[in-house]
Coordinates of C-alpha atoms and ligand atoms in Angstrom, one line a residue:
M1 CA 26.5 13.8 5.8
L2 CA 23.5 12.8 7.8
S3 CA 21.4 10.0 6.3
S4 CA 18.3 8.3 7.5
K5 CA 17.7 4.6 8.3
I6 CA 14.9 2.3 9.3
G7 CA 15.5 2.1 13.0
G8 CA 12.6 -0.2 13.9
I9 CA 9.9 -2.1 12.0
G10 CA 6.7 -3.9 12.9
F11 CA 3.5 -5.2 11.4
Y12 CA 0.0 -6.2 12.4
V13 CA -2.5 -8.4 10.6
P14 CA -6.0 -9.1 11.9
E15 CA -6.7 -12.7 13.2
K16 CA -9.6 -13.4 10.8
V17 CA -8.4 -15.5 7.8
V18 CA -10.6 -15.4 4.7
T19 CA -9.8 -18.1 2.1
N20 CA -10.6 -18.1 -1.6
H21 CA -13.1 -20.8 -0.8
D22 CA -14.8 -18.5 1.7
L23 CA -15.1 -15.8 -1.1
A24 CA -16.5 -18.4 -3.5
K25 CA -19.4 -18.9 -1.2
V26 CA -20.6 -15.3 -1.7
M27 CA -19.6 -14.6 -5.3
D28 CA -19.0 -16.4 -8.6
T29 CA -15.3 -17.1 -8.2
S30 CA -13.0 -20.0 -7.4
D31 CA -9.8 -20.9 -5.6
E32 CA -8.4 -22.1 -8.9
W33 CA -9.1 -18.8 -10.7
I34 CA -7.7 -16.6 -7.9
Q35 CA -4.6 -18.6 -7.4
E36 CA -3.8 -18.9 -11.1
R37 CA -4.2 -15.2 -11.8
T38 CA -2.9 -13.6 -8.6
G39 CA -1.2 -16.3 -6.4
I40 CA -3.4 -15.3 -3.5
V41 CA -4.6 -18.2 -1.2
E42 CA -6.1 -16.2 1.7
R43 CA -6.2 -12.8 3.2
R44 CA -7.0 -11.2 6.6
Y45 CA -10.1 -9.2 7.4
A46 CA -10.2 -6.7 10.3
E47 CA -12.8 -7.3 13.0
R48 CA -15.7 -4.9 12.4
H49 CA -16.8 -2.6 15.3
K50 CA -13.6 -3.4 17.1
E51 CA -10.7 -2.5 14.7
T52 CA -10.2 0.4 12.4
T53 CA -7.4 1.5 10.0
S54 CA -5.8 3.6 12.8
T55 CA -6.0 0.9 15.5
M56 CA -4.3 -1.5 13.2
G57 CA -1.7 1.1 12.4
A58 CA -1.1 1.7 16.1
A59 CA -0.6 -2.0 16.7
A60 CA 2.1 -2.1 14.0
A61 CA 3.6 1.2 15.3
K62 CA 4.0 -0.1 18.9
I63 CA 6.2 -2.9 17.6
A64 CA 8.3 -0.6 15.4
I65 CA 8.7 2.0 18.2
E66 CA 9.9 -0.7 20.6
R67 CA 12.3 -2.2 18.1
A68 CA 13.7 1.3 17.4
G69 CA 14.6 1.5 21.1
I70 CA 12.4 4.5 21.8
T71 CA 9.0 5.2 23.4
A72 CA 6.0 6.8 21.8
K73 CA 6.9 10.1 23.5
D74 CA 10.1 10.2 21.5
V75 CA 8.3 10.2 18.1
D76 CA 8.5 13.7 16.6
F77 CA 6.4 13.3 13.5
I78 CA 3.8 10.9 12.1
I79 CA 3.2 10.0 8.4
F80 CA 0.1 7.9 7.8
A81 CA -0.4 6.3 4.4
T82 CA -3.8 4.8 3.6
L83 CA -6.6 4.7 1.0
S84 CA -9.1 3.3 3.5
P85 CA -9.1 5.8 6.4
D86 CA -11.2 5.8 9.5
Y87 CA -12.9 9.0 8.4
Y88 CA -13.2 10.9 5.1
F89 CA -11.5 13.6 7.2
P90 CA -9.6 14.1 9.5
G91 CA -6.9 11.7 8.5
S92 CA -6.0 8.5 10.4
G93 CA -2.7 10.1 11.5
V94 CA -4.3 12.2 14.2
L95 CA -6.4 9.2 15.4
L96 CA -3.3 7.1 15.8
Q97 CA -1.7 10.0 17.6
R98 CA -4.6 10.2 20.0
Q99 CA -4.4 6.4 20.7
M100 CA -0.7 6.5 21.3
G101 CA -0.6 9.6 23.4
M102 CA 1.7 11.5 21.1
N103 CA -0.3 14.7 21.1
G104 CA 1.3 17.9 19.9
I105 CA 3.6 16.5 17.1
G106 CA 2.7 16.9 13.5
A107 CA 0.6 14.2 11.8
L108 CA 0.5 14.0 8.0
D109 CA -1.8 11.7 6.0
I110 CA -0.8 10.8 2.5
R111 CA -3.0 9.4 -0.3
N112 CA -0.7 7.6 -2.7
Q113 CA -2.4 4.2 -2.5
C114 CA -0.1 1.3 -3.3
S115 CA 2.9 3.7 -3.6
G116 CA 2.0 5.3 -0.2
F117 CA 4.7 3.6 1.8
V118 CA 7.5 4.5 -0.7
Y119 CA 6.2 8.1 -1.0
G120 CA 6.0 8.3 2.9
L121 CA 9.6 6.9 3.1
S122 CA 10.8 9.6 0.8
I123 CA 9.1 12.3 2.9
A124 CA 10.5 10.9 6.2
D125 CA 13.9 10.6 4.6
Q126 CA 13.9 14.3 3.7
F127 CA 12.8 15.4 7.2
V128 CA 15.4 13.3 9.0
K129 CA 18.3 14.1 6.6
S130 CA 17.6 17.8 7.0
G131 CA 17.9 17.4 10.8
M132 CA 14.3 18.6 11.3
Y133 CA 13.1 15.3 13.0
K134 CA 14.9 12.4 14.7
N135 CA 12.1 9.8 15.0
V136 CA 9.6 9.8 12.2
L137 CA 6.9 7.2 12.5
L138 CA 5.7 6.1 9.1
V139 CA 2.6 3.8 9.0
G140 CA 0.9 2.1 6.1
A141 CA -2.5 0.6 7.0
E142 CA -5.6 -0.5 5.2
F143 CA -9.1 -1.7 6.1
H144 CA -10.2 -2.7 2.6
S145 CA -12.8 -5.3 3.6
C146 CA -15.3 -2.6 4.7
G147 CA -15.3 -1.0 1.3
L148 CA -15.4 -3.8 -1.2
D149 CA -18.2 -5.2 -3.4
F150 CA -18.9 -8.7 -2.3
S151 CA -21.3 -9.4 -5.2
T152 CA -20.0 -11.1 -8.3
R153 CA -19.9 -7.7 -10.0
G154 CA -16.9 -6.7 -7.8
R155 CA -15.0 -10.0 -7.9
N156 CA -12.0 -8.7 -10.0
V157 CA -11.2 -6.2 -7.3
T158 CA -12.5 -7.8 -4.1
V159 CA -10.6 -11.1 -4.3
I160 CA -7.3 -9.2 -4.5
F161 CA -7.4 -7.0 -1.3
G162 CA -6.8 -7.7 2.3
D163 CA -6.4 -5.8 5.6
G164 CA -3.3 -5.1 7.7
A165 CA -0.7 -2.6 8.8
G166 CA 3.0 -2.0 8.8
A167 CA 5.1 0.6 10.4
V168 CA 8.7 1.9 10.5
V169 CA 10.6 4.4 12.6
I170 CA 13.0 6.5 10.5
Q171 CA 16.0 7.8 12.4
P172 CA 19.2 9.6 11.5
T173 CA 22.5 7.7 11.0
E174 CA 26.0 9.0 10.5
E175 CA 27.4 5.7 9.3
E176 CA 28.9 6.3 5.9
G177 CA 27.0 4.6 3.0
K178 CA 24.3 3.2 5.3
G179 CA 20.5 3.8 5.4
I180 CA 18.2 5.1 2.7
L181 CA 20.4 5.7 -0.3
S182 CA 17.8 7.2 -2.5
T183 CA 14.1 7.3 -3.3
H184 CA 12.4 7.8 -6.7
L185 CA 8.8 8.9 -7.1
H186 CA 6.6 9.1 -10.2
A187 CA 3.0 9.7 -11.2
D188 CA 0.9 9.7 -14.4
G189 CA -2.6 11.1 -13.8
D190 CA -3.7 9.9 -17.2
G191 CA -4.4 6.6 -15.5
A192 CA -6.4 8.1 -12.6
E193 CA -9.7 6.5 -13.3
K194 CA -8.3 3.1 -14.2
L195 CA -8.0 2.1 -10.5
A196 CA -10.2 4.4 -8.5
Y197 CA -12.7 4.8 -5.7
M198 CA -14.4 8.0 -6.9
N199 CA -17.5 8.4 -4.7
P200 CA -18.0 10.4 -2.7
G201 CA -16.0 13.2 -4.3
S202 CA -16.2 16.7 -5.7
H203 CA -15.9 15.5 -9.4
A204 CA -19.6 16.4 -9.9
G205 CA -19.6 15.8 -13.7
V206 CA -16.3 17.6 -14.4
H207 CA -14.2 14.6 -15.2
V208 CA -15.1 12.5 -18.2
G209 CA -17.4 9.7 -17.1
T210 CA -18.7 11.3 -13.9
E211 CA -21.6 13.1 -15.7
K212 CA -23.5 9.8 -15.5
Y213 CA -24.3 10.4 -11.8
G214 CA -26.8 13.1 -12.7
Y215 CA -26.1 16.2 -10.6
P216 CA -29.1 18.4 -9.8
E217 CA -28.7 22.1 -10.9
Q218 CA -28.5 24.4 -7.9
E219 CA -26.9 27.7 -7.3
F220 CA -25.2 26.8 -4.1
G221 CA -24.2 23.7 -2.4
G222 CA -23.0 20.5 -3.9
M223 CA -23.7 16.9 -3.4
F224 CA -21.0 14.3 -2.8
F225 CA -23.6 11.6 -3.3
T226 CA -26.5 11.6 -5.8
P227 CA -29.5 9.2 -5.8
K228 CA -28.1 7.6 -9.0
M229 CA -24.9 6.5 -7.2
F230 CA -27.1 4.7 -4.7
E231 CA -29.4 3.2 -7.4
D232 CA -26.3 1.9 -9.2
E233 CA -24.5 1.0 -6.0
D234 CA -21.6 3.0 -7.5
F235 CA -19.6 3.4 -4.3
F236 CA -17.1 0.7 -4.7
P237 CA -13.6 0.7 -6.2
N238 CA -13.3 0.0 -9.9
M239 CA -10.3 -1.3 -11.7
E240 CA -9.3 -2.0 -15.3
G241 CA -7.2 -4.9 -14.3
Q242 CA -5.4 -5.5 -17.6
A243 CA -4.5 -1.9 -18.1
V244 CA -3.1 -1.7 -14.6
F245 CA -1.2 -5.0 -15.0
K246 CA 0.4 -3.7 -18.3
F247 CA 1.5 -0.4 -16.8
A248 CA 2.9 -2.1 -13.7
V249 CA 5.1 -4.6 -15.5
Q250 CA 6.5 -1.7 -17.5
K251 CA 7.1 0.8 -14.7
F252 CA 8.3 -1.6 -12.0
P253 CA 11.5 -2.6 -13.8
E254 CA 12.1 1.1 -14.9
V255 CA 11.9 2.4 -11.3
I256 CA 14.0 -0.4 -9.9
M257 CA 16.7 0.3 -12.5
E258 CA 16.5 4.0 -11.7
A259 CA 17.2 3.3 -8.0
L260 CA 20.1 0.9 -8.8
E261 CA 21.7 3.0 -11.5
S262 CA 21.6 6.3 -9.5
N263 CA 23.7 4.5 -6.9
G264 CA 26.0 2.8 -9.3
Y265 CA 24.5 -0.7 -8.8
K266 CA 23.1 -3.4 -11.0
P267 CA 20.4 -6.0 -10.2
S268 CA 22.9 -8.7 -9.3
D269 CA 24.2 -6.4 -6.4
L270 CA 20.8 -6.7 -4.6
D271 CA 20.5 -8.8 -1.5
L272 CA 16.8 -8.5 -1.3
F273 CA 14.0 -7.1 -3.4
V274 CA 10.7 -6.4 -1.7
P275 CA 8.0 -5.5 -4.3
H276 CA 4.6 -4.1 -3.4
Q277 CA 2.4 -7.2 -3.2
A278 CA -0.1 -6.4 -6.0
N279 CA -0.2 -9.7 -7.8
L280 CA 2.2 -12.6 -7.5
R281 CA 2.3 -12.8 -11.4
I282 CA 3.4 -9.1 -11.6
S283 CA 6.2 -9.8 -9.0
Q284 CA 7.3 -12.9 -10.9
F285 CA 7.3 -11.1 -14.2
V286 CA 9.5 -8.3 -12.8
Q287 CA 11.8 -10.7 -11.0
A288 CA 12.3 -12.7 -14.2
R289 CA 12.8 -9.6 -16.3
M290 CA 15.5 -8.3 -13.9
G291 CA 17.1 -11.7 -13.4
I292 CA 16.7 -11.7 -9.6
P293 CA 16.9 -15.2 -8.1
D294 CA 14.0 -16.5 -5.9
D295 CA 15.9 -16.3 -2.7
K296 CA 16.4 -12.6 -3.1
V297 CA 12.7 -11.7 -3.4
W298 CA 10.2 -11.6 -0.6
N299 CA 6.6 -12.3 -1.5
N300 CA 3.8 -12.9 0.9
I301 CA 0.7 -12.0 -1.1
Q302 CA -0.3 -15.7 -0.9
K303 CA -1.2 -15.1 2.8
Y304 CA -2.4 -11.5 3.0
G305 CA -3.6 -10.4 -0.5
N306 CA -2.8 -6.9 -1.6
T307 CA -2.7 -4.6 1.5
T308 CA -1.9 -1.5 -0.5
A309 CA 0.1 1.0 1.6
A310 CA 0.7 -1.7 4.2
S311 CA 2.1 -4.3 1.8
I312 CA 5.7 -3.2 1.6
P313 CA 6.2 -2.7 5.4
I314 CA 4.5 -6.0 6.2
A315 CA 6.6 -7.9 3.7
L316 CA 9.8 -6.1 4.7
C317 CA 9.1 -6.8 8.4
E318 CA 8.4 -10.5 7.7
A319 CA 11.7 -10.8 5.7
W320 CA 13.6 -9.0 8.5
E321 CA 12.0 -11.3 11.1
A322 CA 13.0 -14.3 9.0
G323 CA 16.7 -13.2 9.0
K324 CA 16.6 -12.2 5.3
V325 CA 17.6 -8.6 6.0
K326 CA 21.0 -8.4 7.5
E327 CA 23.4 -5.6 8.5
G328 CA 25.0 -4.2 5.3
D329 CA 22.5 -5.8 2.9
L330 CA 21.4 -3.9 -0.2
V331 CA 17.5 -3.8 -0.2
C332 CA 15.3 -2.4 -2.9
L333 CA 11.6 -1.6 -2.3
A334 CA 9.4 -0.8 -5.3
A335 CA 5.7 0.0 -5.6
F336 CA 3.1 0.7 -8.2
G337 CA -0.6 1.5 -8.0
S338 CA -3.6 3.8 -8.4
G339 CA -2.9 7.3 -9.7
F340 CA -1.0 5.9 -11.5
T341 CA 1.8 6.4 -9.0
W342 CA 5.0 4.4 -8.7
G343 CA 8.3 4.6 -6.9
S344 CA 11.3 2.9 -5.4
A345 CA 13.8 3.1 -2.6
L346 CA 17.3 1.7 -2.2
I347 CA 18.5 1.0 1.3
R348 CA 21.9 -0.1 2.6
W349 CA 20.7 -1.9 5.9
Ligands
LIG1 O1 -1.9 -2.7 -6.2 C1 -3.0 -2.4 -7.0 C2 -2.7 -2.6 -8.4 N1 -3.6 -3.5 -9.0 C3 -3.1 -4.5 -9.7 O2 -1.9 -4.7 -9.8 C4 -4.0 -5.4 -10.5 C5 -3.4 -5.7 -11.8 N2 -4.3 -6.6 -12.6 C6 -4.5 -7.9 -12.2 O3 -4.0 -8.3 -11.2 C7 -5.4 -8.7 -13.1 O4 -5.9 -7.9 -14.1 C8 -6.6 -9.3 -12.3 C9 -6.2 -10.4 -11.4 C10 -7.4 -8.2 -11.5 C11 -7.6 -9.9 -13.3 O5 -7.0 -10.9 -14.1 P1 -7.2 -10.9 -15.7 O6 -6.5 -12.0 -16.2 O7 -6.7 -9.5 -16.1 O8 -8.7 -11.0 -15.9 P2 -9.7 -10.1 -16.7 O9 -10.1 -8.9 -15.8 O10 -9.2 -9.9 -18.0 O11 -11.0 -11.0 -16.7 C12 -10.9 -12.3 -17.4 C13 -12.2 -13.0 -17.0 C14 -13.5 -12.2 -17.2 O12 -14.5 -13.1 -17.6 P3 -14.9 -13.1 -19.2 O13 -15.3 -11.7 -19.6 O14 -13.7 -13.6 -19.9 O15 -16.0 -14.1 -19.2 C15 -13.8 -11.8 -15.8 O16 -15.1 -11.5 -15.6 O17 -12.2 -13.4 -15.7 C16 -13.4 -13.0 -15.0 N3 -13.0 -12.7 -13.6 C17 -13.1 -13.6 -12.7 N4 -13.5 -14.8 -12.7 C18 -13.5 -15.5 -11.5 C19 -12.6 -11.5 -13.1 N5 -12.4 -11.6 -11.8 C20 -12.8 -12.9 -11.5 C21 -12.8 -13.7 -10.3 N6 -13.1 -14.9 -10.3 N7 -12.4 -13.1 -9.1

């Protein structure tokens, strides 16, 4: 039976390095606090007025396409995962398509935040396995630094996130037992507001908590923004960090075990575990809980922070470049984030 595999992988991170000390100059935080709670030392910020989410995605895509042994003209479908797109609409997929001269093929944007890459991988896998497409370009890219609150009020969120992009080309393989073995996707909308960027949006007082924005009564027409949102500067992401942390450390192990068990494996069979880079303490907790040794886990949050949909492809690409992903290796990817959404993928490389 036809399976799909990662045929090429690439990543791009902007040049600008922003350290914890740099952030401590603009808000009440410290290198010590950030490192102790998250493991992050520095992150990258995209160059304003020059780079966007889609340009970073295209930079990563070019490398993935070349490594897949194809050209941009051979790509037959684009999946773009991001929570920080160039525009509210249209999606960043069509902008990447325009930059890369791949006009005419389908371009799908998905909004699954930190789980975006795993969700995208699952979609690409189905398209390729069914024989519909042969070269699906899956990109995860984020330009967080243009939408964060750099005052002390936003410090719990702002210190965590960084910018960057990762990309893979998903291709068919007929090699028995190779490629993407399975993907597992989950969501729980009860946690929707615990990690969210709600404005602008159509919520207009419908969801609990959104009444506070004071929508004017009018027969027709709505308002994405209200004056109160501007007065309160309520257009930044908010996060109940501890609630997110607790849910993550419960769901990560569950979804990893789901991937392993549905293929008849146990944690000790893994050659590499690449967790979404949310917080080094979460990764370490999960690793310890599952008894996975240090040399079988790839973490790079120390250098890049949390790059949301880009974090898994960036980490996987770095691991691959470092020779940690070899032919025949069993690799598990797992992600968790806003929604809540979570998921995993098991790959025989
Ligand atoms: O991929 C996206 C998924 N998101 C996550 O995985 C995030 C999961 N959660 C976390 O990683 C942690 O909750 C954080 C790192 C965000 C926060 O760590 P925490 O240990 O949960 O801190 P906290 O929110 O409970 O806050 C503890 C204290 C508070 O001060 P008081 O009230 O005790 O005086 C915060 O105001 O730490 C303060 N604080 C900070 N202090 C210095 C919060 N952020 C900062 C900061 N610098 N950046």
